Short mmCIF file of C-alpha atoms in Angstrom, two decimals:
data_model
loop_
_atom_site.label_atom_id
_atom_site.label_comp_id
_atom_site.label_asym_id
_atom_site.label_seq_id
_atom_site.Cartn_x
_atom_site.Cartn_y
_atom_site.Cartn_z
CA MET B 1 11.02 -21.53 36.23
CA ALA B 2 10.43 -24.24 38.86
CA ILE B 3 6.85 -24.83 37.81
CA GLU B 4 7.86 -25.07 34.14
CA LYS B 5 10.31 -27.82 35.11
CA TYR B 6 7.52 -29.85 36.74
CA GLN B 7 5.23 -29.25 33.76
CA LYS B 8 7.86 -30.64 31.36
CA LEU B 9 8.48 -33.62 33.64
CA LEU B 10 4.77 -34.46 33.65
CA PHE B 11 4.57 -34.46 29.85
CA GLU B 12 7.71 -36.60 29.73
CA LYS B 13 5.95 -39.06 32.06
CA ILE B 14 3.02 -39.18 29.60
CA LYS B 15 5.34 -39.90 26.68
CA VAL B 16 7.11 -42.70 28.57
CA GLN B 17 3.79 -44.29 29.52
CA MET B 18 2.48 -44.13 25.95
CA SER B 19 5.62 -45.83 24.64
CA ARG B 20 5.41 -48.48 27.36
CA TRP B 21 1.82 -49.34 26.45
CA PHE B 22 1.98 -49.14 22.67
CA ASP B 23 5.55 -50.10 21.69
CA LEU B 24 6.10 -53.26 23.74
CA ASN B 25 5.22 -56.58 22.12
CA ASN B 26 4.93 -58.64 25.30
CA SER B 27 1.27 -57.81 25.89
CA GLU B 28 -1.61 -57.11 23.55
CA VAL B 29 -3.95 -55.90 26.32
CA ILE B 30 -3.70 -53.27 29.06
CA LYS B 31 -5.49 -53.55 32.38
CA ASN B 32 -8.19 -50.96 33.01
CA GLU B 33 -6.92 -50.42 36.57
CA ASP B 34 -3.56 -49.27 35.13
CA VAL B 35 -5.30 -46.73 32.88
CA TYR B 36 -7.46 -45.63 35.84
CA SER B 37 -4.42 -45.04 38.07
CA PHE B 38 -2.58 -43.19 35.33
CA LEU B 39 -5.44 -40.77 34.56
CA HIS B 40 -6.21 -40.25 38.26
CA SER B 41 -2.59 -39.26 38.94
CA LEU B 42 -2.43 -37.12 35.81
CA LYS B 43 -5.59 -35.21 36.74
CA GLY B 44 -4.34 -34.39 40.24
CA THR B 45 -0.83 -33.37 39.19
CA ALA B 46 -1.99 -31.22 36.25
CA GLY B 47 -4.30 -29.21 38.48
CA THR B 48 -1.54 -28.69 41.04
CA ILE B 49 1.08 -27.37 38.59
CA GLN B 50 -1.28 -25.00 36.73
CA LEU B 51 -1.80 -26.96 33.51
CA GLY B 52 -5.45 -26.04 33.07
CA GLY B 53 -5.84 -27.60 29.64
CA LEU B 54 -4.28 -30.92 30.65
CA PHE B 55 -6.39 -30.98 33.82
CA HIS B 56 -9.53 -30.37 31.73
CA LEU B 57 -8.67 -33.19 29.30
CA ALA B 58 -7.58 -35.67 32.01
CA SER B 59 -10.79 -35.01 33.94
CA ARG B 60 -12.92 -35.68 30.87
CA LEU B 61 -11.05 -38.89 30.00
CA PHE B 62 -11.28 -40.03 33.63
CA ASP B 63 -15.06 -39.52 33.65
CA GLN B 64 -15.41 -41.40 30.35
CA LEU B 65 -13.29 -44.24 31.72
CA GLU B 66 -15.62 -44.72 34.68
CA LEU B 67 -18.65 -44.82 32.36
CA LYS B 68 -17.08 -47.43 30.06
CA GLY B 69 -16.56 -49.94 32.89
CA LYS B 70 -14.04 -52.02 30.93
CA GLU B 71 -11.77 -54.63 32.55
CA GLN B 72 -9.05 -54.44 29.92
CA TRP B 73 -8.15 -52.60 26.72
CA LYS B 74 -6.81 -53.74 23.39
CA LYS B 75 -3.88 -51.60 22.26
CA CYS B 76 -5.75 -50.19 19.26
CA GLU B 77 -8.76 -49.27 21.44
CA LEU B 78 -6.68 -47.57 24.09
CA ARG B 79 -4.62 -45.71 21.48
CA GLU B 80 -7.81 -44.25 20.00
CA PHE B 81 -9.24 -43.44 23.45
CA LEU B 82 -6.07 -41.56 24.45
CA PHE B 83 -5.40 -39.93 21.08
CA GLU B 84 -6.24 -36.42 22.35
CA LEU B 85 -3.75 -36.89 25.16
CA ILE B 86 -1.08 -38.16 22.74
CA SER B 87 -1.68 -35.17 20.47
CA LEU B 88 -1.61 -32.71 23.40
CA SER B 89 1.69 -34.09 24.69
CA TYR B 90 3.38 -33.77 21.29
CA GLN B 91 2.05 -30.26 20.69
CA TYR B 92 3.06 -29.14 24.18
CA GLU B 93 6.60 -30.49 23.76
CA HIS B 94 7.11 -28.49 20.56
CA PHE B 95 4.74 -25.59 21.13
CA LYS B 96 7.26 -22.76 21.40
CA GLU B 97 8.98 -23.84 18.20
CA THR B 98 5.83 -24.04 16.12
CA ASP B 99 3.40 -21.44 17.45
CA LEU B 100 4.64 -18.53 15.32
CA LYS B 101 4.95 -20.27 11.97
CA LYS B 102 2.81 -18.69 9.30
CA VAL B 103 -0.32 -20.56 8.35
CA GLU B 104 -0.13 -22.30 4.99
CA PRO B 105 -2.44 -20.74 2.39
CA SER B 106 -5.89 -22.25 2.71
CA GLU B 107 -7.70 -23.69 -0.27
CA SER B 108 -11.05 -22.70 1.15
CA ASP B 109 -12.37 -19.59 2.82
CA LEU B 110 -11.92 -20.79 6.40
CA PRO B 111 -12.22 -18.37 9.34
CA LEU B 112 -8.97 -17.76 11.22
CA VAL B 113 -8.78 -17.33 15.00
CA GLN B 114 -5.66 -16.01 16.74
CA MET B 115 -5.14 -16.93 20.42
CA ILE B 116 -2.62 -15.39 22.81
CA GLY B 117 -1.92 -16.72 26.31
CA ASP B 118 0.50 -18.42 28.67
CA ASP B 119 -1.19 -21.70 29.69
CA VAL B 120 0.08 -23.77 26.77
CA SER B 121 -1.99 -26.85 27.58
CA MET B 122 -5.19 -24.77 27.62
CA LEU B 123 -4.25 -23.01 24.38
CA ILE B 124 -3.73 -26.37 22.68
CA LEU B 125 -7.04 -27.72 23.99
CA MET B 126 -8.99 -24.65 22.84
CA LYS B 127 -7.19 -24.79 19.50
CA GLU B 128 -8.24 -28.41 18.95
CA ALA B 129 -11.84 -27.66 19.97
CA MET B 130 -12.04 -24.87 17.40
CA GLU B 131 -10.25 -26.81 14.67
CA GLU B 132 -12.88 -29.55 15.06
CA LYS B 133 -15.34 -26.90 13.84
CA GLY B 134 -13.25 -26.47 10.68
CA TRP B 135 -11.68 -23.17 11.72
CA MET B 136 -7.99 -22.33 11.35
CA VAL B 137 -6.29 -21.40 14.64
CA MET B 138 -2.92 -19.76 15.32
CA THR B 139 -1.52 -19.51 18.86
CA SER B 140 1.29 -17.45 20.37
CA THR B 141 2.73 -16.78 23.82
CA ASP B 142 4.88 -13.68 23.20
CA PRO B 143 2.83 -10.43 23.32
CA GLU B 144 5.28 -8.45 21.17
CA LYS B 145 5.43 -11.08 18.44
CA ALA B 146 1.68 -11.54 18.68
CA VAL B 147 1.08 -7.97 17.49
CA SER B 148 3.22 -8.58 14.41
CA LEU B 149 1.44 -11.87 13.80
CA TYR B 150 -1.94 -10.14 14.11
CA TYR B 151 -1.10 -7.79 11.22
CA ASP B 152 0.44 -10.58 9.13
CA LEU B 153 -2.49 -12.99 9.55
CA GLN B 154 -5.42 -10.56 9.69
CA PRO B 155 -7.51 -12.97 11.80
CA ASP B 156 -11.31 -13.07 11.88
CA CYS B 157 -11.31 -13.23 15.69
CA LEU B 158 -8.71 -12.49 18.39
CA VAL B 159 -8.69 -14.27 21.78
CA ILE B 160 -6.46 -12.82 24.54
CA ASP B 161 -5.84 -14.50 27.91
CA THR B 162 -4.97 -11.62 30.25
CA ASP B 163 -3.57 -13.93 32.96
CA PHE B 164 -0.23 -14.67 31.31
CA THR B 165 1.24 -11.49 32.85
CA LYS B 166 -0.33 -8.84 35.05
CA GLU B 167 -0.75 -6.07 32.50
CA ASN B 168 0.38 -7.34 29.09
CA GLY B 169 -3.00 -8.77 28.13
CA PHE B 170 -4.73 -5.41 28.42
CA GLN B 171 -1.70 -3.58 27.01
CA LEU B 172 -1.85 -5.87 24.00
CA LEU B 173 -5.53 -5.13 23.50
CA GLU B 174 -4.85 -1.39 23.76
CA THR B 175 -1.96 -1.54 21.25
CA ILE B 176 -4.04 -3.37 18.67
CA GLN B 177 -6.97 -1.00 19.13
CA GLN B 178 -4.72 2.01 18.55
CA HIS B 179 -3.30 0.67 15.27
CA ASN B 180 -6.24 -1.27 13.88
CA HIS B 181 -6.91 1.05 10.94
CA LYS B 182 -10.66 0.81 11.53
CA GLN B 183 -10.74 -2.84 10.52
CA PHE B 184 -13.37 -4.80 12.41
CA VAL B 185 -11.94 -7.87 14.15
CA PRO B 186 -13.90 -9.23 17.16
CA LYS B 187 -11.79 -9.47 20.31
CA VAL B 188 -12.49 -11.89 23.19
CA ILE B 189 -10.89 -11.59 26.63
CA LEU B 190 -10.25 -14.60 28.93
CA SER B 191 -9.51 -13.96 32.62
CA THR B 192 -9.67 -15.60 36.05
CA GLU B 193 -10.62 -12.15 37.42
CA ASN B 194 -14.27 -12.43 36.46
CA ASN B 195 -15.46 -9.39 38.37
CA ARG B 196 -17.48 -6.35 37.35
CA GLN B 197 -14.53 -3.93 37.35
CA THR B 198 -12.34 -6.15 35.15
CA ARG B 199 -15.19 -6.80 32.70
CA ILE B 200 -15.96 -3.08 32.40
CA ARG B 201 -12.27 -2.34 31.81
CA ALA B 202 -12.11 -4.96 29.04
CA TYR B 203 -15.19 -3.61 27.25
CA GLU B 204 -13.97 -0.01 27.56
CA MET B 205 -10.68 -1.01 25.92
CA GLY B 206 -12.41 -2.58 22.93
CA ALA B 207 -13.27 -6.16 23.88
CA ASP B 208 -16.33 -7.60 22.17
CA ASP B 209 -16.78 -10.42 24.69
CA PHE B 210 -15.44 -11.48 28.09
CA ILE B 211 -15.18 -15.11 29.25
CA GLY B 212 -14.31 -15.98 32.84
CA LYS B 213 -12.13 -18.97 33.74
CA PRO B 214 -12.31 -21.88 34.22
CA VAL B 215 -13.55 -22.11 30.64
CA ASP B 216 -16.51 -24.27 29.67
CA MET B 217 -15.21 -25.57 26.32
CA GLU B 218 -18.61 -26.06 24.71
CA GLU B 219 -19.73 -22.56 25.69
CA PHE B 220 -16.39 -21.11 24.59
CA VAL B 221 -16.75 -22.58 21.08
CA VAL B 222 -20.33 -21.30 20.79
CA ARG B 223 -19.31 -17.77 21.78
CA ILE B 224 -16.38 -17.76 19.34
CA LYS B 225 -18.77 -18.99 16.63
CA ARG B 226 -21.03 -16.04 17.46
CA GLN B 227 -18.13 -13.59 16.99
CA LEU B 228 -17.14 -15.21 13.69
CA GLN B 229 -20.72 -14.85 12.50
CA ARG B 230 -20.61 -11.14 13.39
CA LYS B 231 -17.39 -10.80 11.41
CA GLN B 232 -18.89 -12.61 8.42
CA THR B 233 -22.02 -10.44 8.52
CA PHE B 234 -19.88 -7.30 8.59
CA ASP B 235 -17.67 -8.48 5.72
CA GLU B 236 -20.69 -9.37 3.61
CA SER B 237 -22.24 -5.94 4.16
CA VAL B 238 -19.39 -4.17 2.34
CA LEU B 239 -17.89 -4.70 -1.10
CA ILE B 240 -14.86 -2.40 -0.78
CA ASP B 241 -11.69 -3.31 1.12
CA GLU B 242 -11.28 -0.80 3.92
CA LEU B 243 -7.55 -0.19 3.45
CA THR B 244 -6.89 -0.31 -0.30
CA LYS B 245 -10.33 0.84 -1.56
CA VAL B 246 -10.43 -1.89 -4.23
CA TYR B 247 -13.14 -4.56 -4.28
CA ASN B 248 -13.00 -7.36 -1.69
CA ARG B 249 -13.17 -11.13 -2.10
CA ARG B 250 -16.93 -11.31 -1.53
CA LEU B 251 -17.61 -9.41 -4.76
CA LEU B 252 -14.94 -11.55 -6.48
CA TYR B 253 -16.96 -14.72 -5.88
CA ASP B 254 -20.16 -13.05 -7.07
CA LEU B 255 -18.51 -11.82 -10.27
CA LEU B 256 -16.87 -15.17 -10.99
CA ASP B 257 -20.29 -16.84 -10.85
CA ARG B 258 -21.68 -14.13 -13.11
CA TYR B 259 -18.83 -14.51 -15.63
CA LEU B 260 -19.31 -18.29 -15.73
CA LYS B 261 -23.02 -17.90 -16.49
CA GLU B 262 -22.19 -15.35 -19.18
CA MET B 263 -19.72 -17.84 -20.69
CA GLU B 264 -22.54 -20.37 -21.12
CA ARG B 265 -24.41 -17.87 -23.30
CA THR B 266 -21.56 -16.24 -25.24
CA ASN B 267 -18.81 -18.89 -25.14
CA SER B 268 -16.27 -16.13 -24.43
CA VAL B 269 -13.25 -16.94 -22.27
CA PHE B 270 -11.85 -14.81 -19.46
CA SER B 271 -8.70 -14.94 -17.34
CA LEU B 272 -7.85 -14.53 -13.69
CA ALA B 273 -4.48 -13.43 -12.29
CA LEU B 274 -3.52 -13.99 -8.64
CA LEU B 275 -0.75 -11.59 -7.51
CA ASP B 276 1.29 -11.81 -4.30
CA LEU B 277 3.80 -9.13 -3.22
CA ASP B 278 7.25 -10.70 -2.76
CA TYR B 279 8.83 -10.75 0.72
CA PHE B 280 6.11 -8.51 2.09
CA LYS B 281 6.71 -9.71 5.66
CA ASP B 282 10.28 -8.39 5.42
CA ILE B 283 8.88 -4.92 4.72
CA ASN B 284 6.67 -5.11 7.83
CA ASP B 285 9.56 -6.38 9.94
CA SER B 286 12.06 -3.78 8.66
CA TYR B 287 9.88 -0.67 8.40
CA GLY B 288 6.76 -1.41 10.45
CA HIS B 289 3.19 -2.32 9.56
CA LEU B 290 2.21 1.25 8.75
CA THR B 291 4.77 1.23 5.92
CA GLY B 292 3.45 -2.16 4.83
CA ASP B 293 -0.02 -0.65 4.62
CA LYS B 294 1.33 2.23 2.51
CA VAL B 295 2.82 -0.28 0.06
CA LEU B 296 -0.51 -2.13 -0.20
CA VAL B 297 -2.37 1.12 -0.90
CA ALA B 298 0.24 2.17 -3.49
CA PHE B 299 0.07 -1.21 -5.22
CA ALA B 300 -3.74 -1.13 -5.40
CA ASP B 301 -3.65 2.41 -6.85
CA PHE B 302 -0.99 1.37 -9.37
CA LEU B 303 -3.08 -1.57 -10.58
CA LYS B 304 -6.17 0.58 -11.04
CA ARG B 305 -4.21 3.16 -13.05
CA ASN B 306 -2.45 0.69 -15.33
CA LEU B 307 -5.18 -1.75 -16.29
CA ARG B 308 -7.95 -1.50 -18.86
CA GLY B 309 -11.28 -0.05 -17.80
CA SER B 310 -12.91 -3.48 -18.13
CA ASP B 311 -10.38 -5.20 -15.84
CA ILE B 312 -11.37 -5.47 -12.18
CA VAL B 313 -9.02 -5.47 -9.15
CA PHE B 314 -9.77 -7.21 -5.85
CA ARG B 315 -7.86 -7.52 -2.60
CA TYR B 316 -7.96 -11.25 -2.00
CA GLY B 317 -6.37 -11.12 1.47
CA GLY B 318 -3.18 -9.86 3.10
CA GLU B 319 -0.73 -8.99 0.31
CA GLU B 320 -2.63 -10.99 -2.33
CA PHE B 321 -4.65 -9.34 -5.11
CA VAL B 322 -6.79 -10.77 -7.90
CA ILE B 323 -7.38 -9.27 -11.35
CA LEU B 324 -10.31 -10.38 -13.53
CA LEU B 325 -9.66 -9.82 -17.25
CA PRO B 326 -12.79 -10.39 -19.41
CA ARG B 327 -12.46 -11.65 -23.01
CA THR B 328 -8.72 -12.17 -22.52
CA ASN B 329 -6.81 -15.41 -23.12
CA SER B 330 -3.88 -16.75 -21.12
CA GLU B 331 -1.11 -15.41 -23.38
CA GLU B 332 -2.60 -11.89 -23.46
CA THR B 333 -3.01 -11.90 -19.69
CA ILE B 334 0.57 -13.02 -19.09
CA ASP B 335 1.78 -10.17 -21.32
CA VAL B 336 -0.33 -7.64 -19.39
CA ILE B 337 0.85 -8.84 -15.97
CA ASN B 338 4.48 -8.98 -17.08
CA ARG B 339 4.24 -5.35 -18.23
CA ILE B 340 2.76 -4.34 -14.87
CA LEU B 341 5.45 -6.28 -13.01
CA GLU B 342 8.29 -4.50 -14.81
CA GLN B 343 6.71 -1.10 -14.21
CA PHE B 344 5.87 -1.64 -10.55
CA LYS B 345 9.20 -3.07 -9.43
CA ALA B 346 10.92 0.03 -10.89
CA ILE B 347 9.06 2.25 -8.39
CA GLU B 348 11.21 3.38 -5.44
CA PHE B 349 9.69 3.62 -1.97
CA ASN B 350 11.34 5.88 0.60
CA GLU B 351 10.81 5.31 4.33
CA GLN B 352 12.84 6.22 7.40
CA GLY B 353 15.70 7.55 5.29
CA ARG B 354 15.99 4.31 3.30
CA SER B 355 14.74 3.31 -0.13
CA PHE B 356 13.50 -0.06 -1.39
CA ASN B 357 11.69 -1.65 -4.32
CA VAL B 358 8.89 -4.20 -4.32
CA SER B 359 8.14 -6.94 -6.86
CA PHE B 360 5.35 -9.50 -7.05
CA SER B 361 4.76 -13.05 -8.24
CA ALA B 362 1.67 -14.01 -10.22
CA GLY B 363 -0.28 -17.06 -11.32
CA VAL B 364 -2.54 -16.80 -14.39
CA TYR B 365 -5.40 -19.09 -15.34
CA MET B 366 -7.66 -18.82 -18.41
CA VAL B 367 -11.23 -20.00 -17.81
CA SER B 368 -12.70 -21.75 -20.85
CA ASN B 369 -15.19 -24.18 -19.31
CA PRO B 370 -18.43 -22.81 -17.78
CA VAL B 371 -18.84 -25.84 -15.49
CA GLU B 372 -15.77 -24.84 -13.45
CA GLY B 373 -16.49 -23.44 -10.00
CA SER B 374 -14.98 -20.29 -8.51
CA GLN B 375 -12.93 -22.32 -6.01
CA ASP B 376 -11.52 -24.48 -8.83
CA ILE B 377 -10.51 -21.38 -10.79
CA LEU B 378 -8.77 -19.80 -7.82
CA LYS B 379 -7.07 -23.11 -6.99
CA MET B 380 -5.57 -23.32 -10.49
CA ALA B 381 -4.30 -19.74 -10.28
CA ASP B 382 -2.89 -20.45 -6.81
CA HIS B 383 -1.01 -23.51 -8.13
CA ALA B 384 0.54 -21.34 -10.84
CA LEU B 385 1.43 -18.68 -8.25
CA TYR B 386 3.16 -21.34 -6.15
CA GLU B 387 5.21 -22.36 -9.20
CA ALA B 388 6.19 -18.72 -9.80
CA LYS B 389 7.45 -18.45 -6.21
CA ALA B 390 9.27 -21.79 -6.44
CA LYS B 391 11.12 -20.55 -9.53
CA GLY B 392 12.50 -17.51 -7.75
CA ARG B 393 9.62 -14.98 -7.44
CA SER B 394 9.22 -11.74 -9.41
CA ARG B 395 7.73 -13.66 -12.33
CA VAL B 396 4.42 -14.60 -13.95
CA GLN B 397 3.45 -18.26 -14.36
CA GLY B 398 0.60 -19.74 -16.40
CA ALA B 399 -1.41 -22.63 -14.97
CA ASN B 400 -1.40 -26.14 -16.42
CA VAL B 401 -4.42 -28.37 -15.98
CA ALA B 402 -3.45 -31.69 -14.47
CA GLU B 403 -5.46 -34.72 -15.49
CA HIS B 404 -6.41 -37.08 -12.68
CA SER B 405 -7.16 -40.77 -12.97
CA ALA B 406 -10.30 -41.89 -11.17
CA ASN B 407 -8.55 -45.06 -9.95
CA ASN B 408 -5.22 -43.72 -8.69
CA ILE B 409 -3.96 -45.51 -5.61
CA LEU B 410 -1.08 -44.18 -3.55
CA ASN B 411 0.61 -46.44 -0.98
CA VAL B 412 1.71 -44.21 1.91
CA SER B 413 4.18 -45.63 4.44
CA VAL B 414 5.06 -43.84 7.69
CA ILE B 415 8.45 -45.01 9.04
CA ASP B 416 9.26 -43.51 12.44
CA ASP B 417 10.44 -45.02 15.74
CA ASP B 418 8.35 -42.57 17.82
CA ALA B 419 4.88 -44.01 18.55
CA ILE B 420 3.37 -40.58 19.17
CA ILE B 421 4.59 -39.18 15.85
CA ARG B 422 3.41 -42.29 13.98
CA THR B 423 -0.06 -41.90 15.47
CA LEU B 424 -0.16 -38.19 14.61
CA LEU B 425 1.00 -38.75 11.03
CA VAL B 426 -1.56 -41.48 10.34
CA ARG B 427 -4.33 -39.19 11.61
CA VAL B 428 -2.98 -36.30 9.50
CA LEU B 429 -3.07 -38.50 6.39
CA GLN B 430 -6.63 -39.57 7.13
CA ASN B 431 -7.70 -35.91 7.11
CA ILE B 432 -6.00 -34.96 3.85
CA ASP B 433 -8.21 -34.07 0.88
CA THR B 434 -6.62 -35.98 -2.00
CA GLU B 435 -9.53 -35.53 -4.40
CA LYS B 436 -9.49 -38.60 -6.70
CA VAL B 437 -6.39 -40.25 -5.20
CA GLU B 438 -7.04 -43.19 -2.87
CA LEU B 439 -4.55 -43.47 0.00
CA ASN B 440 -3.42 -46.85 1.34
CA VAL B 441 -1.72 -45.94 4.64
CA GLN B 442 0.48 -48.15 6.84
CA SER B 443 3.01 -47.31 9.57
CA PHE B 444 6.28 -49.00 10.57
CA GLU B 445 8.44 -48.43 13.64
CA ASN B 446 11.74 -48.89 11.77
CA GLY B 447 13.28 -49.42 8.35
CA GLU B 448 13.92 -53.16 8.77
CA LYS B 449 10.25 -53.91 9.46
CA PHE B 450 9.30 -51.76 6.48
CA PHE B 451 11.47 -53.77 4.07
CA GLU B 452 10.53 -57.10 5.68
CA SER B 453 6.83 -56.33 5.08
CA GLY B 454 7.29 -56.37 1.30
CA ARG B 455 5.44 -53.08 1.18
CA LEU B 456 7.25 -51.85 -1.95
CA THR B 457 5.99 -54.84 -3.97
CA GLU B 458 2.43 -53.51 -3.81
CA LYS B 459 1.14 -52.11 -7.09
CA GLY B 460 0.87 -48.37 -7.63
CA LYS B 461 2.95 -45.37 -6.64
CA HIS B 462 4.58 -45.18 -3.22
CA PHE B 463 5.01 -42.23 -0.89
CA LEU B 464 7.29 -42.61 2.15
CA ILE B 465 7.29 -40.32 5.18
CA LEU B 466 10.65 -41.23 6.64
CA ASP B 467 12.26 -40.31 9.96
CA GLY B 468 15.86 -39.30 9.32
CA VAL B 469 17.22 -40.59 12.65
CA MET B 470 16.25 -44.09 13.85
CA PRO B 471 18.16 -46.55 16.04
CA VAL B 472 17.66 -49.74 13.98
CA MET B 473 18.28 -48.42 10.48
CA ASP B 474 19.19 -44.78 9.86
CA GLY B 475 16.79 -42.85 7.62
CA ILE B 476 19.59 -42.08 5.18
CA GLU B 477 20.29 -45.83 4.92
CA VAL B 478 16.61 -46.52 4.24
CA LEU B 479 16.55 -43.82 1.57
CA ASP B 480 19.73 -45.15 -0.03
CA LYS B 481 18.27 -48.67 -0.21
CA VAL B 482 14.91 -47.40 -1.55
CA LYS B 483 16.55 -45.43 -4.34
CA SER B 484 18.57 -48.49 -5.44
CA ILE B 485 15.34 -50.29 -6.36
CA PRO B 486 14.85 -50.46 -10.19
CA ARG B 487 11.44 -48.77 -10.14
CA SER B 488 12.47 -46.09 -7.64
CA SER B 489 11.06 -43.38 -9.93
CA THR B 490 7.58 -44.35 -8.65
CA ILE B 491 8.69 -43.92 -5.01
CA HIS B 492 8.55 -40.43 -3.50
CA VAL B 493 10.04 -39.55 -0.12
CA LEU B 494 9.38 -36.84 2.47
CA MET B 495 12.17 -36.85 5.06
CA LEU B 496 11.46 -35.87 8.67
CA THR B 497 14.75 -34.82 10.19
CA GLY B 498 16.02 -33.36 13.43
CA ARG B 499 19.27 -32.65 11.63
CA LYS B 500 19.51 -28.96 10.83
CA SER B 501 22.93 -28.99 9.15
CA GLU B 502 23.01 -28.11 5.48
CA TYR B 503 25.23 -31.14 4.80
CA ASP B 504 22.73 -33.70 6.11
CA ILE B 505 19.81 -32.06 4.33
CA ALA B 506 21.78 -31.81 1.08
CA ARG B 507 22.74 -35.49 1.40
CA ALA B 508 19.10 -36.53 1.82
CA LEU B 509 18.03 -34.50 -1.20
CA LYS B 510 20.96 -35.83 -3.25
CA LEU B 511 19.93 -39.40 -2.45
CA GLY B 512 16.48 -38.68 -3.83
CA ALA B 513 14.27 -37.22 -1.09
CA ASP B 514 11.59 -35.06 -2.70
CA ASP B 515 11.22 -32.75 0.31
CA TYR B 516 12.17 -32.54 3.96
CA VAL B 517 10.64 -31.13 7.16
CA THR B 518 12.81 -30.32 10.17
CA LYS B 519 11.51 -31.48 13.55
CA PRO B 520 9.72 -30.15 15.46
CA PHE B 521 7.10 -29.49 12.82
CA SER B 522 3.75 -27.73 12.75
CA ILE B 523 0.98 -30.29 12.09
CA THR B 524 -0.89 -27.77 9.91
CA GLU B 525 2.24 -27.03 7.89
CA LEU B 526 3.11 -30.73 7.53
CA GLN B 527 -0.40 -31.57 6.32
CA ALA B 528 -0.23 -28.86 3.67
CA ARG B 529 3.27 -30.00 2.61
CA ILE B 530 2.17 -33.65 2.25
CA GLN B 531 -0.94 -32.65 0.32
CA ARG B 532 1.14 -30.53 -2.04
CA LEU B 533 3.60 -33.38 -2.70
CA ILE B 534 0.78 -35.84 -3.41
CA LYS B 535 -0.82 -33.45 -5.90
CA ARG B 536 2.52 -33.04 -7.64
CA MET B 537 2.77 -36.84 -8.02
CA PHE B 538 -0.57 -37.07 -9.84
#
């Protein structure tokens, strides 16, 4: 416990220093000797109190600082130079609250890596290194919860740091190997005990690779990439899902391309339905993952028995399934899926002396244009599925094609008194794929400066990301003033709030907030939430 106290104090020192440099208005430049002293102290302290990731980052920044040879820094330059450190300090502060949140559904087929360990700063650093490669990464520190997360996420690669307790790392590997249902997922072990006996033990227990610490980050990323390539090669060599025995997503993409080419010749439409079992995680949590697997197998068998011979079933991932229905329009498909829904949710499952029923939600999209791509088709079905869930689940929703203007401009304003969060949010917005919407992003440290800037007089729609609690002007006050503006219908608001009471949240929504996120938030989740709100606006 003592060392954790010193670790938290060090990250608090970082936060104070960042605010001192970037929030004060009395100086526009920072002396290089001050930055040098700060990084030198940070490097030494991090190594002493076992923050391997922070030590690694501080050492790299320190080396870069010596190469630059600057005498002074402009605020904007130093903020960019230290951005990794700012991001690490925020993620460390809120790590335990965000590490087990489920990953938002991805719009592309990104590989997913799950990491388990105890050195939070190193986990964050490795996570960022892998995310720079475009991979999705989920981290966790609790071995028991990590097993549950492994089954829920079905990662493409698993990384286990065995140093977080004496035996749990290897026990975790053994548990997963015993209940892996013959699914191939590469497993990588990290350990400071880089000796022959430990390596042999890891390989005997099912490890596919062993990496000794300290970790060379560049080599680590290359070796993870190698394991992901092995996983991809394996997945592409089979067309049948190992558990449910229906077709997998690889064949789905091939058939979608084939159907689109056939459409060019015959002009015949086809439909796609994306199905997601409702509250499936609750089944795993209540009855165990083996029962969850039984439900998946039963659902796949039910679909095969109750569809036409020409319809094709695929397991898309996790508890999601796709049905391709050739020469079938949207209305016919919705009727078919509704019939299946009513029949399936009447089935009673019996496990451990208890009975339960399972329903599903579905999004349906009719393909009538041969120039559409497979990703576009799946995206439309996924949007409809999201609507079905938003309306209460256990229902079928048809997709509506949204028309986009090529010249749409959205003015995005970040209003937050925390310099670190403002920096993070601006970077998040820069990385959002908004298709044909052009984002005009500005940040403000409080509500008064936002209104004084005349920001809301700018043409186009406005999207505010608003901190609910600020010292100068409370977020609720800002929202109240915004919604009193005559053209407030063109202003959309996402509230960031540390308030967890239902009253405060209800008040924000009543005043006109379109959505809210409770701090601390997952950056991945927040990015997906913002992107979803922007798409809804256009």
